[in-house]
Amino acid sequence: MSFLRFIRGFANTQKNKIEILKFADKDGAYRRLPSQFRNAISREPNAEFPPDLNRYHLYVSFACPWAHRVLITRALKGLVQALPVSVVHWHMDENGWRFPTKEELLGLKNGDISVGTAEPNYGFERLKELYFKANPEYNGRFTVPVLWDKQKETIVSNESADIIRMLNSEFNDLLPTDYAQVDLYPENLRSRIDEINDLVYDNINNGVYKTGFATSQEVYEKEVKKVFAHLDKVEQIFKTNQDKNHNDKFLTGTTLTEADVRLFTTIVRFDPVYVQHFKCNIGMIRYQYPYINDWLRLLYWKIPAFKDWTNFEHIKKHYTKSHKAINPHGITPVGPIPDVEIE
Ligand SMILES: N[C@@H](CCC(=O)N[C@@H](CS)C(=O)NCC(=O)O)C(=O)O
């Protein structure tokens, strides 16, 4: 690292008041902060960030459910080649996400992504260096995913919900027809998708974090009950759909949509991580939720974008070895086996 970069990094650390590994507020509750980079790739004429098959880069963690949404959408839309990805190391420390060191990468076989991938655009060691390159005054959390513009050298967006919408629609003119036709947010299902997203986002996707990061018994109990009450509601959605039509396997019926992608990234982590690490243990998906479990197995085993972009090594190691306040010895539980039940 150059001396100048070291000094800049140090100054930035002093400026940034957020304690990376401290999640709950004084009252014991975890509150997720809004993402700060909210620009968009758009195919509107003269857009600031037009679609381009060579211009953007994605930074993700394989452990992160929000980044996972983007990875799956990218694969479903056939954007894997056009939008290269860099993967941070699964371990997050008091300076946030980092890229693997040269030593860690030494001797690894081609394609071995067990420690992530090196940062290819600037040789950065930390994700936060990208944030400060985009905005030297940045004062938020250094989260993944990050959608980076190599031309303007800035962050287009660090909000996964927005990024998946961009990938779904804005590259279509540049894609082969079969991928352009994949629509995860079809016009006729939008209100139902929005309704399900609302239910799932706060109570399930974020609900497991509010449960796991709680530092008071009252907050924990309130949140864990809310997670399971809403899993019950989702189970009921699947049941009602299938009582009407046996082939309605997805959340909105026969069509796979972003609502499924957004729910999947939490459900696939549920039994292997959230049950024990976040104490979401009133039940398990595989034993208490037969409809959700069937849907999970369908997505994971039958639609390659889901299994291909799910990495249980990163998922399990990240949570259990990064959150020292929750798991001081960093022991990663072996089970449950298998991670997802066989189809
Ligand atoms: N709203 C963001 C949330 C992303 C997020 O919270 N990512 C986590 C990993 S799962 C992160 O990078 N956390 C680092 C930190 O908070 O310091 C999105 O959906 O894109």
mmCIF file of C-alpha atoms and ligand atoms in Angstrom:
data_model
loop_
_atom_site.group_PDB
_atom_site.id
_atom_site.type_symbol
_atom_site.label_atom_id
_atom_site.label_comp_id
_atom_site.label_asym_id
_atom_site.label_seq_id
_atom_site.Cartn_x
_atom_site.Cartn_y
_atom_site.Cartn_z
ATOM 1 C CA MET A 1 0.000 0.000 0.000
ATOM 2 C CA SER A 2 1.395 3.410 -0.904
ATOM 3 C CA PHE A 3 2.158 5.850 1.927
ATOM 4 C CA LEU A 4 -0.339 8.330 0.500
ATOM 5 C CA ARG A 5 -3.096 5.732 0.394
ATOM 6 C CA PHE A 6 -2.281 4.686 3.951
ATOM 7 C CA ILE A 7 -2.587 8.299 5.184
ATOM 8 C CA ARG A 8 -5.823 8.813 3.247
ATOM 9 C CA GLY A 9 -7.232 5.550 4.593
ATOM 10 C CA PHE A 10 -6.306 6.529 8.139
ATOM 11 C CA ALA A 11 -7.896 9.968 7.766
ATOM 12 C CA ASN A 12 -11.032 8.369 6.383
ATOM 13 C CA THR A 13 -11.243 5.921 9.265
ATOM 14 C CA GLN A 14 -11.090 8.838 11.688
ATOM 15 C CA LYS A 15 -13.792 10.660 9.719
ATOM 16 C CA ASN A 16 -16.082 7.671 9.613
ATOM 17 C CA LYS A 17 -17.717 7.397 13.003
ATOM 18 C CA ILE A 18 -19.544 4.123 12.371
ATOM 19 C CA GLU A 19 -18.318 1.154 14.371
ATOM 20 C CA ILE A 20 -18.406 -1.653 11.851
ATOM 21 C CA LEU A 21 -18.979 -4.589 14.195
ATOM 22 C CA LYS A 22 -21.478 -2.813 16.444
ATOM 23 C CA PHE A 23 -24.932 -3.356 15.092
ATOM 24 C CA ALA A 24 -27.551 -2.653 17.784
ATOM 25 C CA ASP A 25 -28.394 0.803 19.143
ATOM 26 C CA LYS A 26 -28.340 1.589 22.871
ATOM 27 C CA ASP A 27 -31.904 0.324 23.304
ATOM 28 C CA GLY A 28 -30.879 -3.131 22.046
ATOM 29 C CA ALA A 29 -32.532 -2.794 18.631
ATOM 30 C CA TYR A 30 -30.841 -3.005 15.220
ATOM 31 C CA ARG A 31 -31.892 -0.373 12.690
ATOM 32 C CA ARG A 32 -30.759 -0.710 9.083
ATOM 33 C CA LEU A 33 -29.560 2.567 7.563
ATOM 34 C CA PRO A 34 -30.735 3.602 4.100
ATOM 35 C CA SER A 35 -28.275 3.130 1.223
ATOM 36 C CA GLN A 36 -26.708 6.396 0.038
ATOM 37 C CA PHE A 37 -25.807 5.810 -3.625
ATOM 38 C CA ARG A 38 -29.100 5.711 -5.465
ATOM 39 C CA ASN A 39 -28.318 6.401 -9.111
ATOM 40 C CA ALA A 40 -29.537 4.069 -11.822
ATOM 41 C CA ILE A 41 -28.439 2.524 -15.075
ATOM 42 C CA SER A 42 -31.105 3.663 -17.494
ATOM 43 C CA ARG A 43 -31.854 3.211 -21.181
ATOM 44 C CA GLU A 44 -33.552 6.628 -21.343
ATOM 45 C CA PRO A 45 -31.839 8.880 -23.912
ATOM 46 C CA ASN A 46 -28.886 10.850 -22.441
ATOM 47 C CA ALA A 47 -28.944 8.880 -19.198
ATOM 48 C CA GLU A 48 -25.987 9.491 -16.913
ATOM 49 C CA PHE A 49 -25.414 5.733 -16.611
ATOM 50 C CA PRO A 50 -26.500 4.096 -19.892
ATOM 51 C CA PRO A 51 -26.563 0.303 -20.262
ATOM 52 C CA ASP A 52 -23.277 -1.018 -21.645
ATOM 53 C CA LEU A 53 -21.921 -4.545 -21.753
ATOM 54 C CA ASN A 54 -18.415 -3.513 -20.741
ATOM 55 C CA ARG A 55 -18.690 -0.579 -18.440
ATOM 56 C CA TYR A 56 -19.910 -1.761 -15.042
ATOM 57 C CA HIS A 57 -18.480 -3.957 -12.304
ATOM 58 C CA LEU A 58 -20.153 -5.614 -9.377
ATOM 59 C CA TYR A 59 -18.657 -6.051 -5.907
ATOM 60 C CA VAL A 60 -20.341 -8.653 -3.734
ATOM 61 C CA SER A 61 -19.980 -10.925 -0.783
ATOM 62 C CA PHE A 62 -21.175 -14.486 -1.324
ATOM 63 C CA ALA A 63 -22.271 -14.419 2.308
ATOM 64 C CA CYS A 64 -24.586 -11.458 1.970
ATOM 65 C CA PRO A 65 -28.282 -12.061 1.220
ATOM 66 C CA TRP A 66 -28.664 -8.598 -0.375
ATOM 67 C CA ALA A 67 -25.726 -9.149 -2.745
ATOM 68 C CA HIS A 68 -27.044 -12.666 -3.379
ATOM 69 C CA ARG A 69 -30.247 -11.211 -4.896
ATOM 70 C CA VAL A 70 -28.137 -9.357 -7.421
ATOM 71 C CA LEU A 71 -26.004 -12.408 -8.273
ATOM 72 C CA ILE A 72 -29.065 -14.549 -8.962
ATOM 73 C CA THR A 73 -30.771 -11.847 -11.022
ATOM 74 C CA ARG A 74 -27.556 -11.295 -13.004
ATOM 75 C CA ALA A 75 -27.469 -15.027 -13.840
ATOM 76 C CA LEU A 76 -31.184 -15.250 -14.677
ATOM 77 C CA LYS A 77 -30.762 -12.306 -17.063
ATOM 78 C CA GLY A 78 -27.676 -13.726 -18.796
ATOM 79 C CA LEU A 79 -25.448 -10.876 -17.604
ATOM 80 C CA VAL A 80 -22.669 -12.991 -16.101
ATOM 81 C CA GLN A 81 -20.130 -12.163 -18.825
ATOM 82 C CA ALA A 82 -21.208 -8.563 -19.308
ATOM 83 C CA LEU A 83 -21.104 -7.625 -15.649
ATOM 84 C CA PRO A 84 -17.951 -9.026 -14.044
ATOM 85 C CA VAL A 85 -17.997 -9.661 -10.333
ATOM 86 C CA SER A 86 -15.441 -9.355 -7.533
ATOM 87 C CA VAL A 87 -16.014 -11.251 -4.308
ATOM 88 C CA VAL A 88 -14.805 -10.051 -0.912
ATOM 89 C CA HIS A 89 -13.291 -12.439 1.617
ATOM 90 C CA TRP A 90 -15.968 -13.992 3.841
ATOM 91 C CA HIS A 91 -14.424 -12.495 6.969
ATOM 92 C CA MET A 92 -15.643 -9.028 7.916
ATOM 93 C CA ASP A 93 -13.573 -7.279 10.591
ATOM 94 C CA GLU A 94 -13.594 -3.898 12.325
ATOM 95 C CA ASN A 95 -12.567 -2.260 9.053
ATOM 96 C CA GLY A 96 -15.343 -3.932 7.118
ATOM 97 C CA TRP A 97 -15.093 -6.142 4.051
ATOM 98 C CA ARG A 98 -11.682 -6.856 2.531
ATOM 99 C CA PHE A 99 -10.355 -8.549 -0.570
ATOM 100 C CA PRO A 100 -8.109 -11.603 -0.173
ATOM 101 C CA THR A 101 -4.385 -10.919 0.213
ATOM 102 C CA LYS A 102 -1.771 -12.143 -2.303
ATOM 103 C CA GLU A 103 -0.659 -14.746 0.268
ATOM 104 C CA GLU A 104 -4.191 -16.075 0.641
ATOM 105 C CA LEU A 105 -4.554 -16.408 -3.116
ATOM 106 C CA LEU A 106 -1.158 -18.049 -3.585
ATOM 107 C CA GLY A 107 -1.343 -21.661 -4.700
ATOM 108 C CA LEU A 108 -5.112 -21.685 -5.112
ATOM 109 C CA LYS A 109 -6.363 -23.554 -8.165
ATOM 110 C CA ASN A 110 -7.942 -21.498 -10.954
ATOM 111 C CA GLY A 111 -11.589 -20.994 -10.121
ATOM 112 C CA ASP A 112 -11.137 -21.578 -6.385
ATOM 113 C CA ILE A 113 -13.146 -18.752 -4.839
ATOM 114 C CA SER A 114 -12.985 -19.980 -1.241
ATOM 115 C CA VAL A 115 -11.347 -16.725 -0.053
ATOM 116 C CA GLY A 116 -12.953 -14.437 -2.620
ATOM 117 C CA THR A 117 -11.215 -12.697 -5.510
ATOM 118 C CA ALA A 118 -8.635 -9.906 -5.788
ATOM 119 C CA GLU A 119 -9.877 -6.382 -6.553
ATOM 120 C CA PRO A 120 -9.097 -6.032 -10.270
ATOM 121 C CA ASN A 121 -9.704 -2.357 -11.046
ATOM 122 C CA TYR A 122 -7.448 -0.569 -8.538
ATOM 123 C CA GLY A 123 -5.782 -3.309 -6.501
ATOM 124 C CA PHE A 124 -7.728 -2.101 -3.449
ATOM 125 C CA GLU A 125 -7.425 -4.090 -0.241
ATOM 126 C CA ARG A 126 -10.711 -2.949 1.313
ATOM 127 C CA LEU A 127 -14.218 -2.343 0.026
ATOM 128 C CA LYS A 128 -14.282 0.987 1.825
ATOM 129 C CA GLU A 129 -11.588 2.330 -0.512
ATOM 130 C CA LEU A 130 -14.163 2.199 -3.315
ATOM 131 C CA TYR A 131 -16.621 4.198 -1.227
ATOM 132 C CA PHE A 132 -14.029 6.891 -0.547
ATOM 133 C CA LYS A 133 -12.958 6.930 -4.194
ATOM 134 C CA ALA A 134 -16.572 7.588 -5.132
ATOM 135 C CA ASN A 135 -17.025 10.157 -2.366
ATOM 136 C CA PRO A 136 -14.139 11.191 -0.082
ATOM 137 C CA GLU A 137 -16.732 12.563 2.385
ATOM 138 C CA TYR A 138 -18.749 9.322 2.554
ATOM 139 C CA ASN A 139 -20.013 8.695 6.078
ATOM 140 C CA GLY A 140 -22.244 5.627 5.839
ATOM 141 C CA ARG A 141 -21.644 1.898 6.171
ATOM 142 C CA PHE A 142 -19.473 0.119 3.619
ATOM 143 C CA THR A 143 -21.960 -2.399 2.345
ATOM 144 C CA VAL A 144 -22.130 -4.895 -0.495
ATOM 145 C CA PRO A 145 -23.421 -5.044 -3.161
ATOM 146 C CA VAL A 146 -21.732 -2.158 -4.958
ATOM 147 C CA LEU A 147 -22.461 -1.461 -8.607
ATOM 148 C CA TRP A 148 -19.397 0.364 -9.929
ATOM 149 C CA ASP A 149 -19.048 2.434 -13.100
ATOM 150 C CA LYS A 150 -15.552 1.887 -14.512
ATOM 151 C CA GLN A 151 -15.911 4.865 -16.849
ATOM 152 C CA LYS A 152 -17.002 7.515 -14.344
ATOM 153 C CA GLU A 153 -15.117 5.727 -11.554
ATOM 154 C CA THR A 154 -17.949 5.960 -9.113
ATOM 155 C CA ILE A 155 -20.661 3.942 -7.401
ATOM 156 C CA VAL A 156 -23.885 3.853 -9.390
ATOM 157 C CA SER A 157 -25.844 2.197 -6.616
ATOM 158 C CA ASN A 158 -25.322 0.326 -3.371
ATOM 159 C CA GLU A 159 -28.966 -0.682 -2.999
ATOM 160 C CA SER A 160 -29.715 -4.235 -4.075
ATOM 161 C CA ALA A 161 -33.459 -3.662 -4.508
ATOM 162 C CA ASP A 162 -32.702 -0.980 -7.105
ATOM 163 C CA ILE A 163 -29.875 -2.917 -8.772
ATOM 164 C CA ILE A 164 -32.032 -5.973 -9.453
ATOM 165 C CA ARG A 165 -34.639 -3.777 -11.166
ATOM 166 C CA MET A 166 -31.924 -2.232 -13.387
ATOM 167 C CA LEU A 167 -30.575 -5.633 -14.370
ATOM 168 C CA ASN A 168 -34.096 -6.850 -15.080
ATOM 169 C CA SER A 169 -35.012 -4.130 -17.559
ATOM 170 C CA GLU A 170 -32.265 -1.750 -18.614
ATOM 171 C CA PHE A 171 -29.939 -4.100 -20.537
ATOM 172 C CA ASN A 172 -32.679 -5.739 -22.589
ATOM 173 C CA ASP A 173 -31.780 -3.989 -25.868
ATOM 174 C CA LEU A 174 -28.279 -5.497 -25.626
ATOM 175 C CA LEU A 175 -29.276 -9.044 -24.695
ATOM 176 C CA PRO A 176 -30.231 -12.074 -26.818
ATOM 177 C CA THR A 177 -34.025 -12.388 -27.032
ATOM 178 C CA ASP A 178 -34.356 -15.333 -24.653
ATOM 179 C CA TYR A 179 -32.661 -13.361 -21.858
ATOM 180 C CA ALA A 180 -34.316 -10.047 -22.777
ATOM 181 C CA GLN A 181 -37.658 -11.800 -22.395
ATOM 182 C CA VAL A 182 -36.952 -12.916 -18.829
ATOM 183 C CA ASP A 183 -39.034 -10.495 -16.774
ATOM 184 C CA LEU A 184 -38.834 -10.738 -13.008
ATOM 185 C CA TYR A 185 -41.098 -7.736 -12.496
ATOM 186 C CA PRO A 186 -43.874 -8.149 -15.083
ATOM 187 C CA GLU A 187 -46.406 -5.362 -15.375
ATOM 188 C CA ASN A 188 -49.437 -7.544 -14.541
ATOM 189 C CA LEU A 189 -47.916 -8.859 -11.301
ATOM 190 C CA ARG A 190 -46.342 -5.675 -9.978
ATOM 191 C CA SER A 191 -48.855 -4.833 -7.269
ATOM 192 C CA ARG A 192 -48.780 -8.413 -5.937
ATOM 193 C CA ILE A 193 -44.959 -8.484 -6.044
ATOM 194 C CA ASP A 194 -44.774 -5.145 -4.190
ATOM 195 C CA GLU A 195 -47.226 -6.428 -1.586
ATOM 196 C CA ILE A 196 -45.198 -9.612 -0.990
ATOM 197 C CA ASN A 197 -41.897 -7.688 -0.957
ATOM 198 C CA ASP A 198 -43.281 -5.377 1.740
ATOM 199 C CA LEU A 199 -44.258 -8.314 3.900
ATOM 200 C CA VAL A 200 -40.991 -10.179 3.325
ATOM 201 C CA TYR A 201 -38.482 -7.300 3.495
ATOM 202 C CA ASP A 202 -39.106 -5.911 6.941
ATOM 203 C CA ASN A 203 -40.332 -9.035 8.693
ATOM 204 C CA ILE A 204 -38.220 -11.798 7.150
ATOM 205 C CA ASN A 205 -35.193 -10.485 5.153
ATOM 206 C CA ASN A 206 -34.471 -7.813 7.733
ATOM 207 C CA GLY A 207 -36.380 -9.562 10.519
ATOM 208 C CA VAL A 208 -33.687 -12.224 10.973
ATOM 209 C CA TYR A 209 -31.070 -9.462 11.382
ATOM 210 C CA LYS A 210 -33.233 -7.545 13.870
ATOM 211 C CA THR A 211 -33.582 -10.800 15.813
ATOM 212 C CA GLY A 212 -29.926 -11.814 15.644
ATOM 213 C CA PHE A 213 -28.416 -8.416 16.375
ATOM 214 C CA ALA A 214 -30.797 -7.638 19.276
ATOM 215 C CA THR A 215 -28.977 -7.021 22.532
ATOM 216 C CA SER A 216 -31.983 -7.097 24.853
ATOM 217 C CA GLN A 217 -34.256 -10.048 25.688
ATOM 218 C CA GLU A 218 -37.427 -8.027 25.022
ATOM 219 C CA VAL A 219 -36.321 -6.866 21.593
ATOM 220 C CA TYR A 220 -35.097 -10.362 20.664
ATOM 221 C CA GLU A 221 -38.384 -12.031 21.665
ATOM 222 C CA LYS A 222 -40.507 -9.464 19.873
ATOM 223 C CA GLU A 223 -38.474 -9.821 16.679
ATOM 224 C CA VAL A 224 -38.173 -13.614 16.633
ATOM 225 C CA LYS A 225 -41.929 -13.990 17.050
ATOM 226 C CA LYS A 226 -42.473 -11.542 14.204
ATOM 227 C CA VAL A 227 -40.172 -13.547 11.905
ATOM 228 C CA PHE A 228 -42.117 -16.755 12.522
ATOM 229 C CA ALA A 229 -45.543 -15.105 12.304
ATOM 230 C CA HIS A 230 -44.542 -13.921 8.834
ATOM 231 C CA LEU A 231 -43.066 -17.255 7.779
ATOM 232 C CA ASP A 232 -46.523 -18.621 8.659
ATOM 233 C CA LYS A 233 -48.066 -16.036 6.328
ATOM 234 C CA VAL A 234 -45.705 -16.970 3.487
ATOM 235 C CA GLU A 235 -46.458 -20.672 4.022
ATOM 236 C CA GLN A 236 -50.123 -19.799 3.717
ATOM 237 C CA ILE A 237 -49.544 -17.900 0.451
ATOM 238 C CA PHE A 238 -47.993 -21.022 -1.103
ATOM 239 C CA LYS A 239 -50.780 -23.229 0.245
ATOM 240 C CA THR A 240 -53.558 -20.966 -1.023
ATOM 241 C CA ASN A 241 -51.888 -20.748 -4.448
ATOM 242 C CA GLN A 242 -51.536 -24.502 -4.735
ATOM 243 C CA ASP A 243 -55.017 -25.260 -3.445
ATOM 244 C CA LYS A 244 -56.247 -23.197 -6.394
ATOM 245 C CA ASN A 245 -53.807 -24.544 -8.961
ATOM 246 C CA HIS A 246 -51.329 -27.339 -8.287
ATOM 247 C CA ASN A 247 -48.756 -25.729 -10.632
ATOM 248 C CA ASP A 248 -48.639 -22.424 -8.802
ATOM 249 C CA LYS A 249 -45.249 -23.142 -7.240
ATOM 250 C CA PHE A 250 -43.986 -19.559 -7.026
ATOM 251 C CA LEU A 251 -45.006 -16.733 -4.718
ATOM 252 C CA THR A 252 -47.187 -15.009 -7.300
ATOM 253 C CA GLY A 253 -48.329 -18.199 -9.062
ATOM 254 C CA THR A 254 -46.820 -19.837 -12.131
ATOM 255 C CA THR A 255 -44.181 -17.186 -12.865
ATOM 256 C CA LEU A 256 -40.814 -16.807 -11.155
ATOM 257 C CA THR A 257 -40.450 -13.158 -10.085
ATOM 258 C CA GLU A 258 -38.147 -10.960 -8.048
ATOM 259 C CA ALA A 259 -40.350 -11.711 -5.029
ATOM 260 C CA ASP A 260 -39.039 -15.298 -5.164
ATOM 261 C CA VAL A 261 -35.446 -14.159 -5.588
ATOM 262 C CA ARG A 262 -35.746 -11.791 -2.630
ATOM 263 C CA LEU A 263 -37.298 -14.394 -0.342
ATOM 264 C CA PHE A 264 -34.906 -17.171 -1.448
ATOM 265 C CA THR A 265 -31.736 -15.496 -0.171
ATOM 266 C CA THR A 266 -33.083 -15.454 3.385
ATOM 267 C CA ILE A 267 -34.731 -18.889 3.299
ATOM 268 C CA VAL A 268 -31.631 -20.652 1.939
ATOM 269 C CA ARG A 269 -29.641 -19.282 4.924
ATOM 270 C CA PHE A 270 -32.363 -20.017 7.444
ATOM 271 C CA ASP A 271 -31.689 -23.575 8.614
ATOM 272 C CA PRO A 272 -27.889 -23.502 8.129
ATOM 273 C CA VAL A 273 -27.270 -20.128 9.831
ATOM 274 C CA TYR A 274 -30.186 -18.106 11.144
ATOM 275 C CA VAL A 275 -31.644 -20.873 13.308
ATOM 276 C CA GLN A 276 -28.577 -21.139 15.507
ATOM 277 C CA HIS A 277 -26.523 -17.987 14.885
ATOM 278 C CA PHE A 278 -29.394 -15.472 14.967
ATOM 279 C CA LYS A 279 -31.455 -17.609 17.394
ATOM 280 C CA CYS A 280 -34.372 -17.798 14.949
ATOM 281 C CA ASN A 281 -35.157 -21.176 16.401
ATOM 282 C CA ILE A 282 -38.886 -21.469 16.991
ATOM 283 C CA GLY A 283 -38.845 -23.829 14.038
ATOM 284 C CA MET A 284 -36.865 -24.891 10.982
ATOM 285 C CA ILE A 285 -37.894 -24.517 7.342
ATOM 286 C CA ARG A 286 -37.330 -28.230 6.637
ATOM 287 C CA TYR A 287 -39.489 -29.458 9.507
ATOM 288 C CA GLN A 288 -42.179 -26.818 10.061
ATOM 289 C CA TYR A 289 -42.753 -25.269 6.633
ATOM 290 C CA PRO A 290 -43.421 -27.941 3.983
ATOM 291 C CA TYR A 291 -44.598 -25.537 1.264
ATOM 292 C CA ILE A 292 -41.693 -23.123 1.715
ATOM 293 C CA ASN A 293 -39.313 -26.077 1.817
ATOM 294 C CA ASP A 294 -40.670 -27.525 -1.462
ATOM 295 C CA TRP A 295 -40.306 -24.123 -3.122
ATOM 296 C CA LEU A 296 -36.754 -23.769 -1.756
ATOM 297 C CA ARG A 297 -35.771 -27.175 -3.132
ATOM 298 C CA LEU A 298 -37.370 -26.369 -6.486
ATOM 299 C CA LEU A 299 -35.416 -23.126 -6.894
ATOM 300 C CA TYR A 300 -32.148 -24.524 -5.557
ATOM 301 C CA TRP A 301 -32.066 -27.836 -7.404
ATOM 302 C CA LYS A 302 -34.016 -27.070 -10.586
ATOM 303 C CA ILE A 303 -33.076 -23.504 -11.590
ATOM 304 C CA PRO A 304 -29.274 -23.311 -12.001
ATOM 305 C CA ALA A 305 -28.966 -19.553 -11.277
ATOM 306 C CA PHE A 306 -29.923 -20.266 -7.656
ATOM 307 C CA LYS A 307 -27.577 -23.138 -6.803
ATOM 308 C CA ASP A 308 -24.713 -21.868 -8.995
ATOM 309 C CA TRP A 309 -24.633 -18.561 -7.133
ATOM 310 C CA THR A 310 -25.126 -19.898 -3.605
ATOM 311 C CA ASN A 311 -21.917 -20.533 -1.684
ATOM 312 C CA PHE A 312 -22.448 -22.177 1.695
ATOM 313 C CA GLU A 313 -18.785 -21.991 2.674
ATOM 314 C CA HIS A 314 -18.830 -18.181 2.520
ATOM 315 C CA ILE A 315 -22.290 -18.015 4.068
ATOM 316 C CA LYS A 316 -21.529 -20.208 7.084
ATOM 317 C CA LYS A 317 -18.030 -18.900 7.754
ATOM 318 C CA HIS A 318 -18.951 -15.233 7.401
ATOM 319 C CA TYR A 319 -21.657 -15.083 10.029
ATOM 320 C CA THR A 320 -20.117 -17.432 12.540
ATOM 321 C CA LYS A 321 -16.538 -16.119 12.316
ATOM 322 C CA SER A 322 -17.216 -12.383 11.837
ATOM 323 C CA HIS A 323 -19.795 -11.646 14.536
ATOM 324 C CA LYS A 324 -17.543 -12.107 17.557
ATOM 325 C CA ALA A 325 -20.102 -10.575 19.932
ATOM 326 C CA ILE A 326 -22.536 -13.364 19.020
ATOM 327 C CA ASN A 327 -20.060 -16.242 18.642
ATOM 328 C CA PRO A 328 -16.803 -15.312 20.458
ATOM 329 C CA HIS A 329 -14.872 -18.484 19.556
ATOM 330 C CA GLY A 330 -15.872 -18.412 15.908
ATOM 331 C CA ILE A 331 -16.837 -22.080 15.821
ATOM 332 C CA THR A 332 -18.874 -22.858 12.708
ATOM 333 C CA PRO A 333 -21.556 -25.507 13.352
ATOM 334 C CA VAL A 334 -21.330 -28.515 11.031
ATOM 335 C CA GLY A 335 -25.044 -29.110 10.493
ATOM 336 C CA PRO A 336 -27.696 -29.209 9.443
ATOM 337 C CA ILE A 337 -26.852 -31.750 6.777
ATOM 338 C CA PRO A 338 -27.580 -31.252 3.926
ATOM 339 C CA ASP A 339 -27.673 -27.459 3.606
ATOM 340 C CA VAL A 340 -30.769 -27.756 1.419
ATOM 341 C CA GLU A 341 -32.740 -30.994 1.428
ATOM 342 C CA ILE A 342 -32.443 -33.041 -1.755
ATOM 343 C CA GLU A 343 -35.194 -32.561 -4.347
HETATM 344 N N1 LIG B 1 -29.659 -1.964 1.668
HETATM 345 C C1 LIG B 1 -28.514 -2.647 1.319
HETATM 346 C C2 LIG B 1 -28.028 -3.482 2.483
HETATM 347 C C3 LIG B 1 -26.761 -4.213 2.174
HETATM 348 C C4 LIG B 1 -26.086 -4.758 3.441
HETATM 349 O O1 LIG B 1 -26.510 -4.488 4.571
HETATM 350 N N2 LIG B 1 -25.017 -5.551 3.258
HETATM 351 C C5 LIG B 1 -24.272 -6.069 4.394
HETATM 352 C C6 LIG B 1 -23.827 -7.493 4.190
HETATM 353 S S1 LIG B 1 -25.129 -8.635 4.299
HETATM 354 C C7 LIG B 1 -22.981 -5.303 4.551
HETATM 355 O O2 LIG B 1 -22.234 -5.135 3.613
HETATM 356 N N3 LIG B 1 -22.716 -4.868 5.782
HETATM 357 C C8 LIG B 1 -21.510 -4.196 6.127
HETATM 358 C C9 LIG B 1 -21.751 -3.204 7.222
HETATM 359 O O3 LIG B 1 -22.918 -2.949 7.549
HETATM 360 O O4 LIG B 1 -20.773 -2.693 7.741
HETATM 361 C C10 LIG B 1 -28.853 -3.475 0.099
HETATM 362 O O5 LIG B 1 -29.859 -4.184 0.123
HETATM 363 O O6 LIG B 1 -28.136 -3.390 -0.877
#
